Each structure stands twice: as C-alpha cells, then as structure tokens.
Short mmCIF file of N, CA and C and ligand atoms in Angstrom, two decimals:
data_model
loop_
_atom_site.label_atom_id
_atom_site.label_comp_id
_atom_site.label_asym_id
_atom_site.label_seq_id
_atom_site.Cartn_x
_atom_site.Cartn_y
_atom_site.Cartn_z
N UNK N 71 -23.89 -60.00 44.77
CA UNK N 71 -24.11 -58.61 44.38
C UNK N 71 -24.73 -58.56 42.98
N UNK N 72 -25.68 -57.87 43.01
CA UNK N 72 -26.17 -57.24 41.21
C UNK N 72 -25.73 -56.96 40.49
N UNK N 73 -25.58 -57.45 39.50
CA UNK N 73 -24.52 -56.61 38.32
C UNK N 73 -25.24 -55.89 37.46
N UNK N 74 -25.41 -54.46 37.77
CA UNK N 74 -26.44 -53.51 36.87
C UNK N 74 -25.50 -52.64 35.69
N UNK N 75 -26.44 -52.42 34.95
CA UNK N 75 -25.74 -51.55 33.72
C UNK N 75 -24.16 -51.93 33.61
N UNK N 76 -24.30 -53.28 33.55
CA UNK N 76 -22.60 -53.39 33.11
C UNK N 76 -21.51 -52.90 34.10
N UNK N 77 -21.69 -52.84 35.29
CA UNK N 77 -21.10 -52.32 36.34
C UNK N 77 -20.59 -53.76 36.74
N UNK N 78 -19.17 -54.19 36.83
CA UNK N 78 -18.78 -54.86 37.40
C UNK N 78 -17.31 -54.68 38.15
N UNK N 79 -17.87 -55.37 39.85
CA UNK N 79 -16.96 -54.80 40.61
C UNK N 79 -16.02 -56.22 41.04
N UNK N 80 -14.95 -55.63 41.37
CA UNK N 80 -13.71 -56.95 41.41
C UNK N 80 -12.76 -56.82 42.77
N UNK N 81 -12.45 -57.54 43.46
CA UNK N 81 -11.97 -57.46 44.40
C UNK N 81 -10.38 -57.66 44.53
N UNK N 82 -9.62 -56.91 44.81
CA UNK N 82 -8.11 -57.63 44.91
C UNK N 82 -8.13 -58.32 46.35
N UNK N 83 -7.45 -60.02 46.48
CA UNK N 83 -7.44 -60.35 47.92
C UNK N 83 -5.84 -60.94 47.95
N UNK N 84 -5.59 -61.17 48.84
CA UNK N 84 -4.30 -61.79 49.22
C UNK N 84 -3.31 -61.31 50.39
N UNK N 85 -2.46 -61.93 50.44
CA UNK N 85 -1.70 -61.67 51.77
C UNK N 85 -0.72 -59.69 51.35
N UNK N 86 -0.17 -59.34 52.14
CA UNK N 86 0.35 -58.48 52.34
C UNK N 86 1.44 -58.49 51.37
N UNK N 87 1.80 -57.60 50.61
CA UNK N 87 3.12 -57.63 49.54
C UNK N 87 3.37 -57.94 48.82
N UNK N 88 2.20 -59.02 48.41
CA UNK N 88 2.04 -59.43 46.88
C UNK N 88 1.90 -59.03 46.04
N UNK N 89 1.68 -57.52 45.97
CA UNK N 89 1.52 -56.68 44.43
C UNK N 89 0.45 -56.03 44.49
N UNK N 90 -1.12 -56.29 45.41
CA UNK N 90 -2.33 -56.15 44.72
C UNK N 90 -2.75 -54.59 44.54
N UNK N 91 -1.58 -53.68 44.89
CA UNK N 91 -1.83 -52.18 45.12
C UNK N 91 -1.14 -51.92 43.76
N UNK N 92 0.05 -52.39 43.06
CA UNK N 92 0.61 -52.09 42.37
C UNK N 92 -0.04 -53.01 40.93
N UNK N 93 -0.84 -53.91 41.26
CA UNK N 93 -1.95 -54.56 39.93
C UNK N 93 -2.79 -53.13 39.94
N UNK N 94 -3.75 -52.75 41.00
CA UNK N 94 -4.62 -52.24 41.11
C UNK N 94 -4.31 -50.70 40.38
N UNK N 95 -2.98 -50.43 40.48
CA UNK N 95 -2.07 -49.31 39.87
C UNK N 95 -2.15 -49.23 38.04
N UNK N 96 -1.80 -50.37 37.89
CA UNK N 96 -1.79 -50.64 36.50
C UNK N 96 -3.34 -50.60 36.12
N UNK N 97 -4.06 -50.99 36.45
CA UNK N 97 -5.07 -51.03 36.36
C UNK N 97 -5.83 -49.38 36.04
N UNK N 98 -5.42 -48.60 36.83
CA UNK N 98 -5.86 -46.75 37.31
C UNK N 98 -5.41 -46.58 35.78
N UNK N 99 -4.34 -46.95 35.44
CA UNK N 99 -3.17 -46.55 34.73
C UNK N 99 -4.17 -46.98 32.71
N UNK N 100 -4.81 -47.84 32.72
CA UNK N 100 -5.24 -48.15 31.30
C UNK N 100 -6.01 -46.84 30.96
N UNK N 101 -5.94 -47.10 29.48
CA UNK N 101 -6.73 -46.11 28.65
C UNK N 101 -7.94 -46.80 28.88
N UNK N 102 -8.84 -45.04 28.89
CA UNK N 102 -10.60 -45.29 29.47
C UNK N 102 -10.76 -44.55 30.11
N UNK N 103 -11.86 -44.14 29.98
CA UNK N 103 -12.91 -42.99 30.49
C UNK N 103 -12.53 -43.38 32.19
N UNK N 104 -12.62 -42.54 33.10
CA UNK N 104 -12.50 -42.14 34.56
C UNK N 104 -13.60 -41.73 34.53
N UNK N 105 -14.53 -42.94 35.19
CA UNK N 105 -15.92 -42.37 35.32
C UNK N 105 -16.46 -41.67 36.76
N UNK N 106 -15.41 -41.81 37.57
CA UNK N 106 -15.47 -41.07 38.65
C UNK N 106 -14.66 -39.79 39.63
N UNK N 107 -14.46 -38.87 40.37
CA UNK N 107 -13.29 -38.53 40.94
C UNK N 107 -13.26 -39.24 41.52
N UNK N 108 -11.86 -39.54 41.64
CA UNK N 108 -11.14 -40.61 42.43
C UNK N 108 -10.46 -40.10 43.50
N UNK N 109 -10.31 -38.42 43.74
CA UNK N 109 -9.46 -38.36 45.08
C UNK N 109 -9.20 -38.55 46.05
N UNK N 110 -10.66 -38.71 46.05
CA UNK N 110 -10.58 -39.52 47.68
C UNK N 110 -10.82 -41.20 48.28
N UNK N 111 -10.56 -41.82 46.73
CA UNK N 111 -10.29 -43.27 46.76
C UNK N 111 -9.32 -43.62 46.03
N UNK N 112 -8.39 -43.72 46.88
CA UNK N 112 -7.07 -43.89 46.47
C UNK N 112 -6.84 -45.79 45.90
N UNK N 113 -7.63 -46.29 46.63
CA UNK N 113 -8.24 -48.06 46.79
C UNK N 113 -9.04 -48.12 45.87
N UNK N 114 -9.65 -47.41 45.20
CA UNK N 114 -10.65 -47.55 44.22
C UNK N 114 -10.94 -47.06 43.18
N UNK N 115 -10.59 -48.13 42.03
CA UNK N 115 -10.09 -47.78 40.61
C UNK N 115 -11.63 -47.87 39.58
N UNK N 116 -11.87 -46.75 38.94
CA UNK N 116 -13.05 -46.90 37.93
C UNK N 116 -12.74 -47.15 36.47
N UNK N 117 -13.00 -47.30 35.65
CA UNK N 117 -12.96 -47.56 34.57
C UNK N 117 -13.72 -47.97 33.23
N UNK N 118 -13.76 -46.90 32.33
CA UNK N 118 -15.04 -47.79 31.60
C UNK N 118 -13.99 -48.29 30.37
N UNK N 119 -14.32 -49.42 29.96
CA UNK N 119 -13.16 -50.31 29.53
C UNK N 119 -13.77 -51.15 28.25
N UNK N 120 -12.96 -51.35 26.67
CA UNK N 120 -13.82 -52.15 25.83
C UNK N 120 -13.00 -53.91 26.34
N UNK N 121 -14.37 -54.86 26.61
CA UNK N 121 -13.39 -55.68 26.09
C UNK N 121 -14.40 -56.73 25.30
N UNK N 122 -13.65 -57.23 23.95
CA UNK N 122 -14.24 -57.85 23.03
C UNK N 122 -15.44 -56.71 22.60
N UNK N 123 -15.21 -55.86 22.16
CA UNK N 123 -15.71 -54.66 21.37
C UNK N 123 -16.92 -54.39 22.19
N UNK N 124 -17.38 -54.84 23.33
CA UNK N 124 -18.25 -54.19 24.30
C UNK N 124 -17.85 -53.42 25.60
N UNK N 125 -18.28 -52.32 26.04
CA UNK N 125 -17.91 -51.36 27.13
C UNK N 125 -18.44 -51.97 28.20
N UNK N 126 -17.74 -51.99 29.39
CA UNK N 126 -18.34 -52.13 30.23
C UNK N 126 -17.55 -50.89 31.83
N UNK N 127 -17.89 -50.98 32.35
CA UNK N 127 -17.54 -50.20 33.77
C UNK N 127 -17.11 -51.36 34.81
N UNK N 128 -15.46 -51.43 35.03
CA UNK N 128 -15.08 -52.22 35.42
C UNK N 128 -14.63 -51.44 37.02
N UNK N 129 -14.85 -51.74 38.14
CA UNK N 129 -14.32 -51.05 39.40
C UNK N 129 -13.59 -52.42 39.72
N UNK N 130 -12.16 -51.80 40.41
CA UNK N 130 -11.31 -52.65 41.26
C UNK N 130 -11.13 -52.23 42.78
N UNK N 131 -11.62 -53.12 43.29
CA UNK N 131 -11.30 -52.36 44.77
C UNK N 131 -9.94 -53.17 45.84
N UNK N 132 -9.13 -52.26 46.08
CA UNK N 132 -7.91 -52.74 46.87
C UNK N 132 -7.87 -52.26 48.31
N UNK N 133 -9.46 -52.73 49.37
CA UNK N 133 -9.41 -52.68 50.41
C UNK N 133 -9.13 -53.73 51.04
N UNK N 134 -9.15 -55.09 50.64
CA UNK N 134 -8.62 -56.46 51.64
C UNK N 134 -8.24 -56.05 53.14
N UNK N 135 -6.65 -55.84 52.47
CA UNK N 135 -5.82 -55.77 53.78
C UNK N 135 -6.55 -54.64 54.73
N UNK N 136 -7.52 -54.00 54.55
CA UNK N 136 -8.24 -53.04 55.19
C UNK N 136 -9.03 -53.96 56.58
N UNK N 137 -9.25 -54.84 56.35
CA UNK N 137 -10.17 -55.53 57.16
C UNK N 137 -9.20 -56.87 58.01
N UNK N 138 -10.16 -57.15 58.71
CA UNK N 138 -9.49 -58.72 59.54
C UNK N 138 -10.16 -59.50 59.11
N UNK N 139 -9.54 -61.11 59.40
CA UNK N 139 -10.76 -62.01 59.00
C UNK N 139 -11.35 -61.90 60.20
N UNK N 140 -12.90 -62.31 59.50
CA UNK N 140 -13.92 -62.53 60.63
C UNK N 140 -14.66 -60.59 60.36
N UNK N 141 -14.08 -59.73 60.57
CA UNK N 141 -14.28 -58.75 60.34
C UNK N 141 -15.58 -58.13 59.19
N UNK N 142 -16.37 -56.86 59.55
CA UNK N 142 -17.34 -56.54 58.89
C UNK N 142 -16.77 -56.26 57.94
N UNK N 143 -15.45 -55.37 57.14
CA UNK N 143 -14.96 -55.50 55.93
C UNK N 143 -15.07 -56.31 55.04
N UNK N 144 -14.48 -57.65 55.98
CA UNK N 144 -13.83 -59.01 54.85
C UNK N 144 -15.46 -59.02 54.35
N UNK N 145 -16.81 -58.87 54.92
CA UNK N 145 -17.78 -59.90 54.64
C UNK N 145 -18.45 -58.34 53.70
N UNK N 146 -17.96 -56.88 53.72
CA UNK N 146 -18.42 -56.46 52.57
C UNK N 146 -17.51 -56.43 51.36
N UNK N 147 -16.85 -57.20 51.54
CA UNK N 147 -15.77 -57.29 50.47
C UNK N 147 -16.63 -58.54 49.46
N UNK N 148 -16.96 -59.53 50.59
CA UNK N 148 -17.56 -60.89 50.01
C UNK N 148 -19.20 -60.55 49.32
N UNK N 149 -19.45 -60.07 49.90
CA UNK N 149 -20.78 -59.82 49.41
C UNK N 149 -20.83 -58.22 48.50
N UNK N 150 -19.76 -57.23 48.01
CA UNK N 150 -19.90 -56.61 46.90
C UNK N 150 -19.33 -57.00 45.61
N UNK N 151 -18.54 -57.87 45.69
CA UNK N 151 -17.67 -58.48 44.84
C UNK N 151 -18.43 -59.51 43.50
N UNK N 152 -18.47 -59.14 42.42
CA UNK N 152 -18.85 -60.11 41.53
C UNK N 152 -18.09 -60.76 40.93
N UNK N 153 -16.37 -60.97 41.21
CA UNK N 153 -15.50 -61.53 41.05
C UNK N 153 -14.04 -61.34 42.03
N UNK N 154 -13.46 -62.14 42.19
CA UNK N 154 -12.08 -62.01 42.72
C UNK N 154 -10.95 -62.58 42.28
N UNK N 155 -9.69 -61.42 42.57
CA UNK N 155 -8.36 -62.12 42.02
C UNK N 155 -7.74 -62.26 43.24
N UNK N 156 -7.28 -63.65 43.61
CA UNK N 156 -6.55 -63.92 44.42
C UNK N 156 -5.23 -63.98 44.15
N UNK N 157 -3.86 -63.07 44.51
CA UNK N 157 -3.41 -63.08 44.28
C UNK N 157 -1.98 -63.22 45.37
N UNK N 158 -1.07 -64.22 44.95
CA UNK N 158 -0.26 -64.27 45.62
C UNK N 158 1.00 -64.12 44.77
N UNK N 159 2.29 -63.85 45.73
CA UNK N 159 3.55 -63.73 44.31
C UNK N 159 4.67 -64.89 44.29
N UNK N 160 4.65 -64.79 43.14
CA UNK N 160 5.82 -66.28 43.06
C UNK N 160 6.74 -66.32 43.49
N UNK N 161 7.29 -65.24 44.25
CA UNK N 161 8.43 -65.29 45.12
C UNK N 161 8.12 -65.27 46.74
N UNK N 162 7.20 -65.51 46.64
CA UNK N 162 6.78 -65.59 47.95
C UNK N 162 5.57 -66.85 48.54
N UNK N 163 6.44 -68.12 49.04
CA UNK N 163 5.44 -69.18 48.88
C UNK N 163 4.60 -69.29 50.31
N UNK N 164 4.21 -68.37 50.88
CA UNK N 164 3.64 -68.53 52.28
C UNK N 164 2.53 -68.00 51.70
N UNK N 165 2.45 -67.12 50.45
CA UNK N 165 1.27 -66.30 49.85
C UNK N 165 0.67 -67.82 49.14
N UNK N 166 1.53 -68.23 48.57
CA UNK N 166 0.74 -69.00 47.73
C UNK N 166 0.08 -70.36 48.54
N UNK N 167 0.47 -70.30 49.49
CA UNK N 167 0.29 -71.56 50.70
C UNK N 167 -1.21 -71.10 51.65
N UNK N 168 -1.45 -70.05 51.55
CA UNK N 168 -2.95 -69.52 51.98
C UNK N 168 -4.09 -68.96 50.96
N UNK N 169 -3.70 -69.57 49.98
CA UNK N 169 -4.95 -69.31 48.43
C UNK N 169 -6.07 -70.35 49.05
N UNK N 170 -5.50 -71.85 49.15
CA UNK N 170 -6.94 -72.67 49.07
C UNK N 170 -7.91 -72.18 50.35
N UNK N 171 -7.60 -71.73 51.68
CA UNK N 171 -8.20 -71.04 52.65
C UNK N 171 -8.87 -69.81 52.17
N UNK N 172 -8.47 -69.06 51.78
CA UNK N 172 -9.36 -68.06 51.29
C UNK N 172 -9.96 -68.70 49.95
N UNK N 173 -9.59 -69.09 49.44
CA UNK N 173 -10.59 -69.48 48.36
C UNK N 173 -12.41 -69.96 48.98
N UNK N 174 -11.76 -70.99 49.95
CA UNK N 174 -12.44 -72.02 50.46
C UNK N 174 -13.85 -70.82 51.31
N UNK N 175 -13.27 -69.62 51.88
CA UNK N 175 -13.79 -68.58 52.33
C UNK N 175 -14.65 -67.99 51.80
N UNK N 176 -14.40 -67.76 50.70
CA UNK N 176 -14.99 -67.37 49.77
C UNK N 176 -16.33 -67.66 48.89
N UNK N 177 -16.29 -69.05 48.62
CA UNK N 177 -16.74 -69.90 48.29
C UNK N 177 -18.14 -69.95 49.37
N UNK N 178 -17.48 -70.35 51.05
CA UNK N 178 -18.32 -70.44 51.70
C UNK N 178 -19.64 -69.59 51.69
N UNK N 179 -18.83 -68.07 51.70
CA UNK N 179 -19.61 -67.09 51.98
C UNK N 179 -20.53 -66.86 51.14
N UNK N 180 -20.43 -67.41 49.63
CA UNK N 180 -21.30 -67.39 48.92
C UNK N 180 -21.57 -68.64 47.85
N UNK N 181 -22.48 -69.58 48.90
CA UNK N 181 -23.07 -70.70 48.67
C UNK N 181 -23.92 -71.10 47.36
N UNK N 182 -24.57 -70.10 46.90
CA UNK N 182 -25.34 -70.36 46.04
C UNK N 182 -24.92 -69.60 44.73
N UNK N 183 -23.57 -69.34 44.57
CA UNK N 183 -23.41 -68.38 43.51
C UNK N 183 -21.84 -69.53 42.93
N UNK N 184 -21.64 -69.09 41.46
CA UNK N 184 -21.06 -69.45 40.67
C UNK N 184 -19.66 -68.22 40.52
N UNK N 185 -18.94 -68.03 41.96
CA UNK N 185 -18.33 -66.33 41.37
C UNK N 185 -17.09 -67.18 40.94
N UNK N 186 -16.36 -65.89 39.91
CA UNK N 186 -15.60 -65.99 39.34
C UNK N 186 -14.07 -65.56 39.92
N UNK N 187 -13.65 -66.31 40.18
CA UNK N 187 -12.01 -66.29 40.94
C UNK N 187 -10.83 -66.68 40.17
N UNK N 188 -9.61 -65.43 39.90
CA UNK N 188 -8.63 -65.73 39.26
C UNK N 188 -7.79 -66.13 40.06
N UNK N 189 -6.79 -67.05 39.70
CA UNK N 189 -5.92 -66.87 40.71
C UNK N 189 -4.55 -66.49 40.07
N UNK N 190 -4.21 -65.20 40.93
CA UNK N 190 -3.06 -64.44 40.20
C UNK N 190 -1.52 -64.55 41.10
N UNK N 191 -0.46 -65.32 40.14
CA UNK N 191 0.70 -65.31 40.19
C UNK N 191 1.59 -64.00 40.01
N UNK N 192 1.53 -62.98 40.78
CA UNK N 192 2.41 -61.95 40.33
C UNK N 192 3.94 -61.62 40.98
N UNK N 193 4.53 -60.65 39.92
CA UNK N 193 5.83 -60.46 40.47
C UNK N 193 6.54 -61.79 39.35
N UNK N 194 5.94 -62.30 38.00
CA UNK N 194 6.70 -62.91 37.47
C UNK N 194 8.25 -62.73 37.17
N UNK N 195 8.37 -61.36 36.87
CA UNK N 195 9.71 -61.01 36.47
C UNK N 195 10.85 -61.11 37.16
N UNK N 196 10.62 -61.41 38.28
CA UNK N 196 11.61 -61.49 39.65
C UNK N 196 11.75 -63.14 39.75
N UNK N 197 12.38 -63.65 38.65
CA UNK N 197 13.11 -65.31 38.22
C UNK N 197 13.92 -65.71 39.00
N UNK N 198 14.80 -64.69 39.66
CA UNK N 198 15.81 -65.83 40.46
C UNK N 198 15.67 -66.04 41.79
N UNK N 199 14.69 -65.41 42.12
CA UNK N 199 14.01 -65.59 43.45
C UNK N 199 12.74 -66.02 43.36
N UNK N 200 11.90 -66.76 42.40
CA UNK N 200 11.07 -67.50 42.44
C UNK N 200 11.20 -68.66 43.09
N UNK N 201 9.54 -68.69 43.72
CA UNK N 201 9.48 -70.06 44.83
C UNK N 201 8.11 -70.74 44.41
N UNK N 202 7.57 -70.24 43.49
CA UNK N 202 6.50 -71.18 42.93
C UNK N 202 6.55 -71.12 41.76
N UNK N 203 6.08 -72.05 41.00
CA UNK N 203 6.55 -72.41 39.90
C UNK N 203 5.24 -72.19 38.92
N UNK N 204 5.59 -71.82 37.41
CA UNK N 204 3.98 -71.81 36.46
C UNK N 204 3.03 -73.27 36.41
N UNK N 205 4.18 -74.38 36.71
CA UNK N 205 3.26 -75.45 36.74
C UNK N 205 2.27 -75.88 38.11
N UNK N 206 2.68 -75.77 39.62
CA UNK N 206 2.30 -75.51 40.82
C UNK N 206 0.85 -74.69 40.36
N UNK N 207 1.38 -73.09 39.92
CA UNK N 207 -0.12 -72.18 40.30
C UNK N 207 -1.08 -73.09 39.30
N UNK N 208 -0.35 -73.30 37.64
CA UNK N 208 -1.71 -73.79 37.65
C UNK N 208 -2.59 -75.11 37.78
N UNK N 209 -1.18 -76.14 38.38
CA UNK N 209 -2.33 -77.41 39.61
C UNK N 209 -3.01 -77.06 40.48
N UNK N 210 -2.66 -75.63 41.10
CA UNK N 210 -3.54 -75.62 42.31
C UNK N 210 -4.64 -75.04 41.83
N UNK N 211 -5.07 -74.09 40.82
CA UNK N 211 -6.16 -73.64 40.09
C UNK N 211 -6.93 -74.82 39.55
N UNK N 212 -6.22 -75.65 39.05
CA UNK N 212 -7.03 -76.87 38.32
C UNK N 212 -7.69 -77.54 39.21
N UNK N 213 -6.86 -77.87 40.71
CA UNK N 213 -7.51 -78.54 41.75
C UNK N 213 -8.78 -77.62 42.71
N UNK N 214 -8.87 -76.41 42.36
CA UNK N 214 -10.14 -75.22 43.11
C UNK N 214 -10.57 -75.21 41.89
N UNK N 215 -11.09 -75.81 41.05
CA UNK N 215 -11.82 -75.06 39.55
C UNK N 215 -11.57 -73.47 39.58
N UNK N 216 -10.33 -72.80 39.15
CA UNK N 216 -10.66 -70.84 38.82
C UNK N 216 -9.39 -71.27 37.83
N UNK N 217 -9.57 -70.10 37.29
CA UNK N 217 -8.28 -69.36 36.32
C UNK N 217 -7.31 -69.30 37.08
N UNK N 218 -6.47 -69.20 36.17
CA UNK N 218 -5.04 -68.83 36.35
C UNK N 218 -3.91 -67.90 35.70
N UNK N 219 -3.52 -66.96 35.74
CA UNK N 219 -2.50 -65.91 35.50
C UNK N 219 -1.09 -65.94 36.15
N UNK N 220 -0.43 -65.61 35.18
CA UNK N 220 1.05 -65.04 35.98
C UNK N 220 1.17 -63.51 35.68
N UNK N 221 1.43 -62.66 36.06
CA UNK N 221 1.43 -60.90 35.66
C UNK N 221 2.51 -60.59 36.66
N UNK N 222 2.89 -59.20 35.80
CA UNK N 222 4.17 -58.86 36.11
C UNK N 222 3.90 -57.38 36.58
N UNK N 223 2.96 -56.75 37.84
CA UNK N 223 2.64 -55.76 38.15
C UNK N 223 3.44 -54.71 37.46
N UNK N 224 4.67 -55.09 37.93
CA UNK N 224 5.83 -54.05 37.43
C UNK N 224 6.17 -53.43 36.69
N UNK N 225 5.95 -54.72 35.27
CA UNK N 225 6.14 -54.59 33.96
C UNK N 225 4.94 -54.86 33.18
N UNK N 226 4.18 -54.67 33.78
CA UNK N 226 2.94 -54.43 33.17
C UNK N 226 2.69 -55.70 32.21
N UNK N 227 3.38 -56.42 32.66
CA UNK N 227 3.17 -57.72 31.67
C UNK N 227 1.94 -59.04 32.06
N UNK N 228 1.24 -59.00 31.22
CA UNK N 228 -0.63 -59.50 31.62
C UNK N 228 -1.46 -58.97 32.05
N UNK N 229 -1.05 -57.90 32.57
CA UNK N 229 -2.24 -57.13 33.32
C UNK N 229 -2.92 -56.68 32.87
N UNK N 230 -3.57 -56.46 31.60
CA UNK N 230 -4.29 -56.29 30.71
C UNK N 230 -5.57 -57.17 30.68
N UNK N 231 -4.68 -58.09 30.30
CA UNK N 231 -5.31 -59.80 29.96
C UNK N 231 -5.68 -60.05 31.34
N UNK N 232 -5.29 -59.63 32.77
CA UNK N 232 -6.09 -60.07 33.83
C UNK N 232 -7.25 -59.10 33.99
N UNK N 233 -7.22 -57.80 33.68
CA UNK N 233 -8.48 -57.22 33.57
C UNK N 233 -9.79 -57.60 32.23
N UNK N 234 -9.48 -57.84 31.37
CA UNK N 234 -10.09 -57.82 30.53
C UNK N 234 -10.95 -59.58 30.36
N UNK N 235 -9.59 -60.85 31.22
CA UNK N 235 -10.45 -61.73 31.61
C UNK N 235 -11.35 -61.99 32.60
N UNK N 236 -11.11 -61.14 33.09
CA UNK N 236 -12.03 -61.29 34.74
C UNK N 236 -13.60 -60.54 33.80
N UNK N 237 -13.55 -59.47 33.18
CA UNK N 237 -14.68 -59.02 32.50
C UNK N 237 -15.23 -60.05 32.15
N UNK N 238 -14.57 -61.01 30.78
CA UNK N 238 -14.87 -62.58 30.65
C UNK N 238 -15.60 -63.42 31.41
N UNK N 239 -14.72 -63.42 32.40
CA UNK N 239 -15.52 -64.52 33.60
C UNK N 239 -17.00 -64.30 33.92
N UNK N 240 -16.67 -62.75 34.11
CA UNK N 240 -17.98 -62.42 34.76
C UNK N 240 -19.15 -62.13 33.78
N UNK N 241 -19.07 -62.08 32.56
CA UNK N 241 -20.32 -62.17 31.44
C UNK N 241 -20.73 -63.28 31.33
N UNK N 242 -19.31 -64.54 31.35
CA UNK N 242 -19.84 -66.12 31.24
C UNK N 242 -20.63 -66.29 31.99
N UNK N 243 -20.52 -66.12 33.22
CA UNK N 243 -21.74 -66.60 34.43
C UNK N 243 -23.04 -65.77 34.68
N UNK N 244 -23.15 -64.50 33.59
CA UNK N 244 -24.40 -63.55 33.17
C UNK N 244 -25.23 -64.32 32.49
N UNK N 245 -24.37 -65.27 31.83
CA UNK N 245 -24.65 -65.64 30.49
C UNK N 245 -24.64 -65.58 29.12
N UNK N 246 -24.79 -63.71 29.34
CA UNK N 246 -24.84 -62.95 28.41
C UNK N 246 -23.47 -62.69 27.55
N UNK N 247 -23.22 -63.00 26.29
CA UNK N 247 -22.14 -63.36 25.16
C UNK N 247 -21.11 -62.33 25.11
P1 GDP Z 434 0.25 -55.25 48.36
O1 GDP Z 434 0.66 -55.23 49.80
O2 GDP Z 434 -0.32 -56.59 47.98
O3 GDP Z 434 -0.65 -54.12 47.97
O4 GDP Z 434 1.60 -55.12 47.50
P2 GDP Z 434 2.22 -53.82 46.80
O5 GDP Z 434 1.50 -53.50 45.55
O6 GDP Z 434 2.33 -52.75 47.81
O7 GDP Z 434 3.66 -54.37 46.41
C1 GDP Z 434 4.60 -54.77 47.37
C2 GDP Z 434 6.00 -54.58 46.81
O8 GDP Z 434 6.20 -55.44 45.70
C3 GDP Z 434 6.25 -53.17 46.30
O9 GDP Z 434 7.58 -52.83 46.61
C4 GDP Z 434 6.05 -53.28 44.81
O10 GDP Z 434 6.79 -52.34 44.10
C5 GDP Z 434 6.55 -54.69 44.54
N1 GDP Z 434 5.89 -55.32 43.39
C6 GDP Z 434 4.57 -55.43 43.15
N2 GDP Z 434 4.34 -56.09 42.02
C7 GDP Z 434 5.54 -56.43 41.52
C8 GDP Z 434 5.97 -57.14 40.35
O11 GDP Z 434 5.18 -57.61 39.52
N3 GDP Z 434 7.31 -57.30 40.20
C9 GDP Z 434 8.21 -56.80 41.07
N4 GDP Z 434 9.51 -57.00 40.81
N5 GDP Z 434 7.85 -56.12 42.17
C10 GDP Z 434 6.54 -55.93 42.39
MG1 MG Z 435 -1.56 -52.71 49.15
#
C-alpha cells in the first residue's frame, strides 16, 4: 500500500480475545485531532498524532476477526496495511502458538516489501495467570526478525509506545528520518 501525506494505516491481527479491540480502544482514546467521523466505524480509529515532534495521521483498523483465512478480507487487510501488530496475550498460549503462521502469511503475501510487524504481548497485568513469558515473546520476535512489546490494554500501560513505535517502524522503511 502507498503511504501518502503521512497517512499511515496499521492493522490489528490475532486470534480472538486477545485484546486487539480494547488496544484499538486505547488507541480512539489518545490526545489528537479526530480527523474523521467515526460513527459509523466503530473498527476504525483515526488519528493525527505527534511522534518525535512530527505529525502524522495514524489509522488503526480492527477488522481481522471480520474475515476468514483464505478470505477476500484477510487479503484486503494484507494489501492495505503498511504495518501490523500481531498480537497475542500472555495468558493465553494457543494465541501465542499461531504468531509464526500468520506472520509467515503475511510475509508471504507480500514478497517484495520490507513491512513492519510488532509483535504484541498483551494483557501484561494479569501475572498470575500468565502462560508466556517476557523472555519466550521476545525469542520468538528475535527468531521472525519484528519488534516486540508487552502492553497492558487495560491499563493502558505501553500503549502509547506501541503506537508511536509502529509510526517508527514505518518511517524507517520510508527512509525518511
Ligand atoms: P479481541 O477479541 O482481540 O478484540 O479482544 P478484546 O479487546 O475484545 O478483549 C477480550 C477480553 O480481554 C475483554 O474482556 C477485555 O476487557 C480483556 N482485555 C483486553 N486487554 C486486556 C488487558 O490488557 N488486560 C486485561 N486484564 N484484560 C484485557
Ligand atoms: Mg475484537
């Protein structure tokens, strides 16, 4: 996808219950211009956002679970997306046990591109029912070359820092500083 006038769009993916409605929440939720009505996209968050003292227009879209694999969704998901957070929750290791498959999906679908994929640990705050561990997410990130996060949808803890790095990611591979 094109990334025009600083328009960059981000995909939430992952299994069912992992958070990515309640990231995508926090997300609605930052200070910044609402550059769109949103009423009738409840899935789709606008935002014009500083990060590192430049603005940009950051959209999150939380249609995934909207689609099947194989499905015409999943493949406009793949092909509008100039970055993705894959996100699974640490209390839940069947999420984190289907990252390298979609990664791998991902990847496929777009052969000739360098996209930028976080991979997000959420639901940190929920410790005594953790089933993956901070060292696990980030071997398995180290072993797919992407980032890595832990965020606490809930408590709003990183979710900042996962929006504002994914902006990151996606200027690094612009090029542009
Ligand atoms: P989705 O299916 O991936 O969109 O997941 P949701 O955003 O709907 O979240 C599923 C459930 O997990 C909801 O009950 C959320 O309130 C809860 N949840 C999401 N993120 C967190 C988190 O960071 N911590 C805790 N404790 N609960 C969370
Ligand atoms: Mg959801």
């Amino acid at each position: 996808a094109a990334q025009k006038d600083g328009v960059f769009k981000v995909m939430l993916v992952g299994e069912s219950g992992v958070g990515k409605s309640t990231l995508a929440g926090t997300f609605g939720g930052l200070q910044g211009e609402s550059t769109h009505d949103l009423e009738n996209a409840e899935d789709t968050y606008e935002r014009r956002i500083m990060v590192d003292k430049e603005e940009v227009t950051l959209v999150v879209y939380d249609i995934w679970e909207q689609g099947d694999s194989g499905g015409w969704l999943r493949d406009h998901c793949l092909e509008t997306g100039d970055a993705f957070l894959i996100v699974f929750s640490v209390t839940d290791r069947r999420s984190f046990s289907k990252v390298p498959e979609t990664l791998l999906w991902l990847r496929a679908g777009r052969p000739h591109h360098d996209i930028p994929v976080i991979l997000v640990g959420n639901k940190s705050d929920l410790a005594r029912s953790r089933e993956v561990s901070l060292e696990e997410g980030r071997h398995l990130a180290g072993t797919l070359s992407c980032k890595h996060i832990e965020t606490s949808a809930a408590l709003h803890h990183n979710t900042r820092e996962l929006f504002e790095g994914v902006v990151r990611q996606i200027r690094l591979r612009r090029g542009s500083g």
